[in-house]
Amino acid sequence: MAVNLYIPPESQIFPIEGVEIGTAEAGIRKANRRDLTVFRLAEGCSVAGVFTRNRFRAAPVQVCEKHLAGGHDIRALVVNTGNANAGTGESGLRAAHDTCAALGNVLGLAPTQVLPFSTGVILEPLPVDRLTAGLPAAVADASPSNWFAAAHSIMTTDTQPKIVSKRVALGKHTVTITGISKGAGMIKPNMATMLGFLATDAGIAPGLLRDMAGAIADRSFNRITVDGDTSTNDSFVIMATGKAPVRIDAVSDPLYTPLYEALADAAKELAQKIVRDAEGATKFMTIQVEEAGSREEALKVAYAVAQSPLVKTAFFASDPNLGRILCAIGYAGIDDLDVSKVRLWLGDVQVASRGERHPGYQEADGQRVMKEAEIVVRIALGRGDETETVYTCDFSHEYVSINADYRS
Amino acid sequence: MAVNLYIPPESQIFPIEGVEIGTAEAGIRKANRRDLTVFRLAEGCSVAGVFTRNRFRAAPVQVCEKHLAGGHDIRALVVNTGNANAGTGESGLRAAHDTCAALGNVLGLAPTQVLPFSTGVILEPLPVDRLTAGLPAAVADASPSNWFAAAHSIMTTDTQPKIVSKRVALGKHTVTITGISKGAGMIKPNMATMLGFLATDAGIAPGLLRDMAGAIADRSFNRITVDGDTSTNDSFVIMATGKAPVRIDAVSDPLYTPLYEALADAAKELAQKIVRDAEGATKFMTIQVEEAGSREEALKVAYAVAQSPLVKTAFFASDPNLGRILCAIGYAGIDDLDVSKVRLWLGDVQVASRGERHPGYQEADGQRVMKEAEIVVRIALGRGDETETVYTCDFSHEYVSINADYRS
């Protein structure tokens, strides 16, 4: 049961010229489902990626980083669900390379022009033979209008496909942005068990796109948490095909900022959809920390609150047990925090001031806000001017059920 | 449903000469339950305490630290359940002081000779009038044989009382050690929502006892985690009455080490009982990290594993989904971790070597260990010689139920 997760109608999902997508049933883990996705990119496309900081980086993540760092002309992406190809050592790396070689073989590309992605169970060998056997069917299926099918085919424990698409006026021209994401558990910044693929027909210089990818991730996929578990496989890729008559080479270009903002908004929407569909989520919470001395300490506090099982279960119960939020602020790791300066709001209701219950606070007001499906928790620390925002969800019975049963 | 929590028969709970305990019904939060506990200490008792590092330290914690730091001759402790007196600002401090003054008045002591403790809901005013009204009845009830009653009366969401008692031969003499603890949720090191009270009739010089209290906490109450939430109220107190014919003034005393070990073992047992009775726990897990470069990094890894909701739900399901453990090791924050040196054992079964699935590993072996109620997870990092051990439990439906309903 996702929380206010908007799925656009197919008519509102705009293809990106230069991107074709095909899906197929490869039987990676389960039969009778499309679990293999291939992106074909036109020549001259810029591609940039941001990947997990987990030290156990999955084999496909290592291969992606190598192929991107090598400055190869990336022309295809291949995504499998059902198996993460993580914790698989040398044989896992070989499997990821073999996947790239096989797709390169079908498409007439060098293996280094392919980026591989995997999501699913960790510590099990990737059935690379089944995967490569499915590639010709996926390639045969390729079409510019398959974004919706791809959003489905990359899902694991997701209950809903996650897709965003829009057209944006840039100067005299219009560019199109379309993207998909997946992820529902093992979600924590830097990054989630999430895959995100965002494409635009604008042209963007490769170096610039690389910088933009990092900055955009820090406003979207690196600001969500479901359970505090940073996955081994997280990957976010931006593709700029350059088929529209707009090309941006530098930050100084007047069209840079509107394009950056449009891409960042699309990424943020894709990231928030992951939280909205988080395993067992019944509430979508925005944790905004203000007046921090630095962005780092704002994030520390935001994540301490967003990841506290006690806070999350209280939200699940719609119980304004708000002392649990103060408690989490207190253990967030700011050693010289002056609690007498801390204020806390739940929606528009001020709950705490001077580090204690706000004089005007009535439990009925807190209760009213807690019953809503979308809740903003605002925390002012009284230490400086920095603000950071993190998105999360509540913690329900369903989360336990899903994660206790995931492999069965 | 606690996991193998041993409750000794009353005949095996030995009084400590110099300690009398009384309990009473004060109606702090719920009617018809003993929620107030008073310890009376004989003259000449050494008392030392270790308290939460949460920046929102509850009012009673602040008062305890002040009274202990002042070198006052501590002669009484007062504990209430049902209300934490935390997030209560100046009025909370006043309530804690009033509590000390009221008990001092009944016992003929200065307020500074009393240590106050509170546990329960945060951010609500302590009903200090009801508390102080209950003090005469608690004092009238005082007796050396009330340890078991006290173990009950300090409980909150605990399902079982936690008590340890033993006699230890020290040279020609025997000393007695008896203690109680409480806590089941909001449990994470430094410290848990836990209260621990440990007493011995051995004599220990006050400065030495202070050092011992810190070291003992780091082997017991600071090595447990249920949900990663460090409470505002955690307190661990050791009392040494000096009534037995054994007195230790320095670490160089040959009896120091055996006494220290006996006290540390008792504290560890009390701490482990908290995990065994953790909210919703069905399994008791020992996470042992070896070959770390420092104790700090061993703890980082141990806590990342112990606190991962994905690891904890997999244990709840008895599902050897062990990639989740590697994943948690990977995001524990050791930036230069060489994953190819990491090995992992589940009980006696080696699961991973060289950062991947161990060649001899069979899922059936992992499954066999996962079905046990007590599981040792052993992780070798291949970086050095340091070892740390953390105790935790699984994460079940029941945890969510308890924490979603706690206040109702």
Short mmCIF file of N, CA, C and O in Angstrom, two decimals, chain A residues 122-210:
data_model
loop_
_atom_site.label_atom_id
_atom_site.label_comp_id
_atom_site.label_asym_id
_atom_site.label_seq_id
_atom_site.Cartn_x
_atom_site.Cartn_y
_atom_site.Cartn_z
N ILE A 122 21.49 -10.90 -2.24
CA ILE A 122 22.94 -10.80 -2.14
C ILE A 122 23.53 -12.19 -1.85
O ILE A 122 22.84 -13.02 -1.26
N LEU A 123 24.78 -12.39 -2.25
CA LEU A 123 25.54 -13.57 -1.82
C LEU A 123 25.13 -14.84 -2.57
O LEU A 123 25.41 -15.93 -2.12
N GLU A 124 24.47 -14.68 -3.69
CA GLU A 124 24.16 -15.85 -4.50
C GLU A 124 24.69 -15.62 -5.91
O GLU A 124 24.64 -14.50 -6.41
N PRO A 125 25.22 -16.66 -6.53
CA PRO A 125 25.81 -16.48 -7.87
C PRO A 125 24.75 -16.04 -8.88
O PRO A 125 23.62 -16.53 -8.88
N LEU A 126 25.12 -15.09 -9.73
CA LEU A 126 24.22 -14.62 -10.79
C LEU A 126 24.08 -15.72 -11.83
O LEU A 126 25.09 -16.22 -12.34
N PRO A 127 22.85 -16.09 -12.18
CA PRO A 127 22.68 -17.10 -13.24
C PRO A 127 22.92 -16.43 -14.60
O PRO A 127 21.97 -16.12 -15.33
N VAL A 128 24.19 -16.26 -14.93
CA VAL A 128 24.54 -15.42 -16.07
C VAL A 128 24.12 -16.07 -17.38
O VAL A 128 23.80 -15.37 -18.35
N ASP A 129 24.04 -17.39 -17.42
CA ASP A 129 23.62 -18.05 -18.66
C ASP A 129 22.16 -17.72 -18.99
O ASP A 129 21.83 -17.40 -20.13
N ARG A 130 21.31 -17.79 -17.97
CA ARG A 130 19.90 -17.44 -18.21
C ARG A 130 19.77 -15.97 -18.60
O ARG A 130 18.99 -15.62 -19.48
N LEU A 131 20.59 -15.14 -17.91
CA LEU A 131 20.52 -13.71 -18.23
C LEU A 131 20.89 -13.45 -19.70
O LEU A 131 20.14 -12.82 -20.44
N THR A 132 22.03 -13.97 -20.12
CA THR A 132 22.48 -13.68 -21.48
C THR A 132 21.56 -14.33 -22.51
O THR A 132 21.33 -13.76 -23.58
N ALA A 133 20.98 -15.48 -22.16
CA ALA A 133 20.03 -16.12 -23.08
C ALA A 133 18.82 -15.23 -23.32
O ALA A 133 18.18 -15.31 -24.38
N GLY A 134 18.48 -14.37 -22.34
CA GLY A 134 17.32 -13.50 -22.50
C GLY A 134 17.59 -12.23 -23.27
O GLY A 134 16.65 -11.50 -23.63
N LEU A 135 18.87 -11.92 -23.50
CA LEU A 135 19.20 -10.61 -24.10
C LEU A 135 18.62 -10.40 -25.50
O LEU A 135 18.08 -9.32 -25.78
N PRO A 136 18.71 -11.39 -26.39
CA PRO A 136 18.16 -11.14 -27.73
C PRO A 136 16.69 -10.76 -27.70
O PRO A 136 16.26 -9.85 -28.42
N ALA A 137 15.90 -11.41 -26.84
CA ALA A 137 14.48 -11.07 -26.75
C ALA A 137 14.29 -9.64 -26.25
O ALA A 137 13.42 -8.90 -26.72
N ALA A 138 15.10 -9.24 -25.28
CA ALA A 138 14.98 -7.88 -24.76
C ALA A 138 15.34 -6.86 -25.82
O ALA A 138 14.67 -5.83 -25.97
N VAL A 139 16.38 -7.15 -26.57
CA VAL A 139 16.80 -6.23 -27.63
C VAL A 139 15.73 -6.17 -28.72
O VAL A 139 15.39 -5.09 -29.24
N ALA A 140 15.15 -7.33 -29.07
CA ALA A 140 14.11 -7.35 -30.10
C ALA A 140 12.89 -6.54 -29.67
O ALA A 140 12.16 -5.98 -30.50
N ASP A 141 12.69 -6.43 -28.37
CA ASP A 141 11.52 -5.72 -27.82
C ASP A 141 11.74 -4.19 -27.78
O ASP A 141 10.81 -3.43 -27.49
N ALA A 142 12.96 -3.76 -28.06
CA ALA A 142 13.33 -2.36 -27.79
C ALA A 142 12.47 -1.37 -28.58
O ALA A 142 12.27 -1.53 -29.78
N SER A 143 12.00 -0.35 -27.88
CA SER A 143 11.19 0.70 -28.48
C SER A 143 11.27 1.94 -27.60
O SER A 143 11.52 1.83 -26.40
N PRO A 144 11.05 3.14 -28.16
CA PRO A 144 11.12 4.36 -27.34
C PRO A 144 9.97 4.44 -26.33
O PRO A 144 10.04 5.21 -25.39
N SER A 145 8.94 3.63 -26.51
CA SER A 145 7.74 3.80 -25.68
C SER A 145 7.64 2.77 -24.56
O SER A 145 6.56 2.54 -24.03
N ASN A 146 8.73 2.16 -24.22
CA ASN A 146 8.67 1.09 -23.21
C ASN A 146 9.04 1.53 -21.80
O ASN A 146 9.40 0.70 -20.96
N TRP A 147 9.01 2.83 -21.49
CA TRP A 147 9.39 3.28 -20.14
C TRP A 147 8.53 2.62 -19.06
O TRP A 147 9.04 2.23 -18.01
N PHE A 148 7.25 2.53 -19.33
CA PHE A 148 6.35 1.97 -18.32
C PHE A 148 6.67 0.49 -18.08
O PHE A 148 6.73 0.02 -16.94
N ALA A 149 6.91 -0.23 -19.16
CA ALA A 149 7.28 -1.65 -19.03
C ALA A 149 8.57 -1.79 -18.25
O ALA A 149 8.73 -2.68 -17.40
N ALA A 150 9.52 -0.88 -18.52
CA ALA A 150 10.80 -0.94 -17.81
C ALA A 150 10.60 -0.65 -16.32
O ALA A 150 11.22 -1.29 -15.46
N ALA A 151 9.75 0.34 -16.00
CA ALA A 151 9.48 0.66 -14.59
C ALA A 151 8.95 -0.58 -13.87
O ALA A 151 9.27 -0.81 -12.69
N HIS A 152 8.17 -1.39 -14.55
CA HIS A 152 7.70 -2.64 -13.96
C HIS A 152 8.81 -3.68 -13.87
O HIS A 152 8.96 -4.37 -12.88
N SER A 153 9.58 -3.77 -14.92
CA SER A 153 10.50 -4.91 -15.01
C SER A 153 11.68 -4.77 -14.04
O SER A 153 12.28 -5.78 -13.64
N ILE A 154 12.00 -3.54 -13.59
CA ILE A 154 13.13 -3.41 -12.64
C ILE A 154 12.68 -3.54 -11.18
O ILE A 154 13.49 -3.48 -10.27
N MET A 155 11.39 -3.75 -10.93
CA MET A 155 10.88 -3.84 -9.56
C MET A 155 11.39 -5.10 -8.82
O MET A 155 11.64 -6.12 -9.44
N THR A 156 11.55 -4.99 -7.51
CA THR A 156 11.76 -6.20 -6.68
C THR A 156 10.59 -6.29 -5.69
O THR A 156 9.55 -6.82 -6.03
N THR A 157 10.78 -5.75 -4.46
CA THR A 157 9.65 -5.78 -3.52
C THR A 157 8.75 -4.55 -3.71
O THR A 157 7.84 -4.34 -2.91
N ASP A 158 9.02 -3.74 -4.69
CA ASP A 158 8.15 -2.60 -5.00
C ASP A 158 6.73 -3.10 -5.25
O ASP A 158 6.54 -4.16 -5.87
N THR A 159 5.75 -2.33 -4.80
CA THR A 159 4.37 -2.70 -5.14
C THR A 159 3.86 -1.91 -6.34
O THR A 159 2.86 -2.29 -6.93
N GLN A 160 4.53 -0.81 -6.66
CA GLN A 160 4.08 0.07 -7.73
C GLN A 160 5.27 0.45 -8.60
O GLN A 160 6.38 0.64 -8.07
N PRO A 161 5.05 0.63 -9.90
CA PRO A 161 6.12 1.18 -10.74
C PRO A 161 6.32 2.65 -10.42
O PRO A 161 5.38 3.34 -10.00
N LYS A 162 7.55 3.13 -10.59
CA LYS A 162 7.89 4.51 -10.26
C LYS A 162 8.40 5.19 -11.51
O LYS A 162 9.42 4.79 -12.07
N ILE A 163 7.68 6.19 -11.93
CA ILE A 163 7.99 6.82 -13.20
C ILE A 163 7.64 8.30 -13.14
O ILE A 163 6.69 8.68 -12.47
N VAL A 164 8.46 9.09 -13.79
CA VAL A 164 8.19 10.52 -13.86
C VAL A 164 8.48 10.95 -15.29
O VAL A 164 9.40 10.42 -15.93
N SER A 165 7.69 11.88 -15.80
CA SER A 165 7.91 12.33 -17.17
C SER A 165 7.39 13.75 -17.30
O SER A 165 6.32 14.06 -16.77
N LYS A 166 8.17 14.60 -17.93
CA LYS A 166 7.67 15.97 -18.11
C LYS A 166 8.36 16.64 -19.28
O LYS A 166 9.42 16.22 -19.73
N ARG A 167 7.71 17.70 -19.74
CA ARG A 167 8.30 18.54 -20.77
C ARG A 167 8.56 19.90 -20.15
O ARG A 167 7.74 20.41 -19.40
N VAL A 168 9.71 20.45 -20.48
CA VAL A 168 10.13 21.70 -19.85
C VAL A 168 10.55 22.67 -20.94
O VAL A 168 11.33 22.31 -21.83
N ALA A 169 10.02 23.89 -20.88
CA ALA A 169 10.43 24.92 -21.84
C ALA A 169 11.79 25.47 -21.42
O ALA A 169 11.99 25.87 -20.27
N LEU A 170 12.74 25.40 -22.35
CA LEU A 170 14.09 25.94 -22.08
C LEU A 170 14.37 26.94 -23.20
O LEU A 170 14.66 26.55 -24.33
N GLY A 171 14.28 28.22 -22.89
CA GLY A 171 14.45 29.23 -23.94
C GLY A 171 13.38 29.03 -25.00
O GLY A 171 12.19 28.90 -24.69
N LYS A 172 13.80 28.94 -26.22
CA LYS A 172 12.83 28.81 -27.32
C LYS A 172 12.38 27.36 -27.53
O LYS A 172 11.50 27.08 -28.32
N HIS A 173 13.07 26.45 -26.88
CA HIS A 173 12.81 25.04 -27.15
C HIS A 173 12.18 24.33 -25.96
O HIS A 173 12.12 24.85 -24.86
N THR A 174 11.75 23.11 -26.23
CA THR A 174 11.20 22.28 -25.16
C THR A 174 12.08 21.04 -25.05
O THR A 174 12.42 20.42 -26.09
N VAL A 175 12.45 20.67 -23.83
CA VAL A 175 13.15 19.41 -23.67
C VAL A 175 12.26 18.47 -22.87
O VAL A 175 11.35 18.90 -22.16
N THR A 176 12.55 17.19 -23.01
CA THR A 176 11.74 16.18 -22.34
C THR A 176 12.63 15.46 -21.32
O THR A 176 13.81 15.22 -21.58
N ILE A 177 12.03 15.14 -20.19
CA ILE A 177 12.73 14.40 -19.14
C ILE A 177 11.84 13.23 -18.73
O ILE A 177 10.67 13.44 -18.39
N THR A 178 12.38 12.05 -18.76
CA THR A 178 11.62 10.87 -18.31
C THR A 178 12.55 9.98 -17.51
O THR A 178 13.73 9.84 -17.85
N GLY A 179 12.03 9.41 -16.44
CA GLY A 179 12.88 8.55 -15.62
C GLY A 179 12.08 7.52 -14.87
O GLY A 179 10.85 7.64 -14.71
N ILE A 180 12.77 6.50 -14.42
CA ILE A 180 12.15 5.45 -13.61
C ILE A 180 13.06 5.14 -12.43
O ILE A 180 14.26 5.44 -12.44
N SER A 181 12.49 4.57 -11.39
CA SER A 181 13.30 4.14 -10.26
C SER A 181 12.68 2.90 -9.66
O SER A 181 11.53 2.55 -9.96
N LYS A 182 13.43 2.22 -8.83
CA LYS A 182 12.91 1.09 -8.08
C LYS A 182 13.59 1.06 -6.72
O LYS A 182 14.68 1.60 -6.53
N GLY A 183 12.93 0.43 -5.78
CA GLY A 183 13.50 0.32 -4.45
C GLY A 183 12.40 0.43 -3.43
O GLY A 183 11.47 1.21 -3.60
N ALA A 184 12.52 -0.35 -2.37
CA ALA A 184 11.48 -0.31 -1.34
C ALA A 184 12.04 -0.67 0.03
O ALA A 184 11.52 -0.25 1.04
N GLY A 185 13.14 -1.41 0.03
CA GLY A 185 13.77 -1.75 1.31
C GLY A 185 15.26 -1.61 1.13
O GLY A 185 15.73 -1.36 0.02
N MET A 186 16.01 -1.76 2.20
CA MET A 186 17.46 -1.55 2.19
C MET A 186 17.76 -0.17 1.62
O MET A 186 18.59 0.01 0.75
N ILE A 187 16.99 0.78 2.12
CA ILE A 187 17.01 2.12 1.58
C ILE A 187 17.64 3.06 2.59
O ILE A 187 17.13 3.26 3.67
N LYS A 188 18.76 3.62 2.26
CA LYS A 188 19.35 4.66 3.10
C LYS A 188 20.28 5.44 2.21
O LYS A 188 20.75 4.94 1.22
N PRO A 189 20.56 6.65 2.55
CA PRO A 189 21.33 7.50 1.65
C PRO A 189 22.62 6.83 1.25
O PRO A 189 23.09 5.93 1.93
N ASN A 190 23.17 7.36 0.19
CA ASN A 190 24.51 6.95 -0.27
C ASN A 190 24.58 5.45 -0.47
O ASN A 190 25.42 4.80 0.09
N MET A 191 23.79 4.94 -1.24
CA MET A 191 22.45 5.35 -1.65
C MET A 191 21.50 4.26 -1.20
O MET A 191 21.84 3.48 -0.37
N ALA A 192 20.31 4.20 -1.74
CA ALA A 192 19.33 3.19 -1.35
C ALA A 192 19.55 1.90 -2.16
O ALA A 192 20.35 1.89 -3.06
N THR A 193 18.84 0.75 -1.81
CA THR A 193 18.80 -0.34 -2.80
C THR A 193 17.90 0.16 -3.82
O THR A 193 16.72 -0.18 -3.87
N MET A 194 18.45 0.99 -4.58
CA MET A 194 17.60 1.62 -5.54
C MET A 194 18.36 1.72 -6.82
O MET A 194 19.57 1.77 -6.85
N LEU A 195 17.59 1.67 -7.86
CA LEU A 195 18.11 2.00 -9.17
C LEU A 195 17.31 3.18 -9.65
O LEU A 195 16.09 3.23 -9.46
N GLY A 196 17.99 4.15 -10.24
CA GLY A 196 17.30 5.29 -10.83
C GLY A 196 17.89 5.56 -12.20
O GLY A 196 19.12 5.58 -12.34
N PHE A 197 17.04 5.71 -13.18
CA PHE A 197 17.49 6.00 -14.54
C PHE A 197 16.72 7.22 -15.03
O PHE A 197 15.49 7.19 -15.09
N LEU A 198 17.43 8.27 -15.34
CA LEU A 198 16.80 9.52 -15.75
C LEU A 198 17.39 9.91 -17.10
O LEU A 198 18.61 9.91 -17.27
N ALA A 199 16.52 10.23 -18.04
CA ALA A 199 17.01 10.57 -19.37
C ALA A 199 16.41 11.89 -19.82
O ALA A 199 15.29 12.24 -19.43
N THR A 200 17.16 12.61 -20.62
CA THR A 200 16.64 13.81 -21.25
C THR A 200 17.17 13.88 -22.68
O THR A 200 18.24 13.35 -22.98
N ASP A 201 16.40 14.56 -23.51
CA ASP A 201 16.89 14.75 -24.88
C ASP A 201 17.74 16.01 -25.01
O ASP A 201 18.22 16.31 -26.09
N ALA A 202 17.89 16.75 -23.93
CA ALA A 202 18.83 17.87 -23.96
C ALA A 202 20.24 17.32 -24.15
O ALA A 202 20.53 16.17 -23.78
N GLY A 203 21.11 18.14 -24.70
CA GLY A 203 22.52 17.77 -24.77
C GLY A 203 23.26 18.39 -23.60
O GLY A 203 23.05 19.56 -23.27
N ILE A 204 24.09 17.61 -22.94
CA ILE A 204 24.85 18.12 -21.80
C ILE A 204 26.27 17.58 -21.92
O ILE A 204 26.46 16.38 -22.13
N ALA A 205 27.26 18.46 -21.80
CA ALA A 205 28.65 18.02 -21.91
C ALA A 205 28.94 16.97 -20.84
O ALA A 205 28.49 17.09 -19.70
N PRO A 206 29.69 15.91 -21.19
CA PRO A 206 29.89 14.78 -20.27
C PRO A 206 30.43 15.19 -18.89
O PRO A 206 29.92 14.71 -17.87
N GLY A 207 31.42 16.06 -18.85
CA GLY A 207 32.00 16.46 -17.56
C GLY A 207 30.97 17.20 -16.71
O GLY A 207 30.86 16.98 -15.49
N LEU A 208 30.21 18.05 -17.36
CA LEU A 208 29.18 18.80 -16.66
C LEU A 208 28.10 17.85 -16.14
O LEU A 208 27.64 17.98 -15.00
N LEU A 209 27.73 16.88 -16.94
CA LEU A 209 26.69 15.92 -16.53
C LEU A 209 27.15 15.13 -15.29
O LEU A 209 26.36 14.84 -14.40
N ARG A 210 28.45 14.83 -15.26
CA ARG A 210 28.99 14.10 -14.10
C ARG A 210 28.80 14.93 -12.83
O ARG A 210 28.34 14.42 -11.80
#
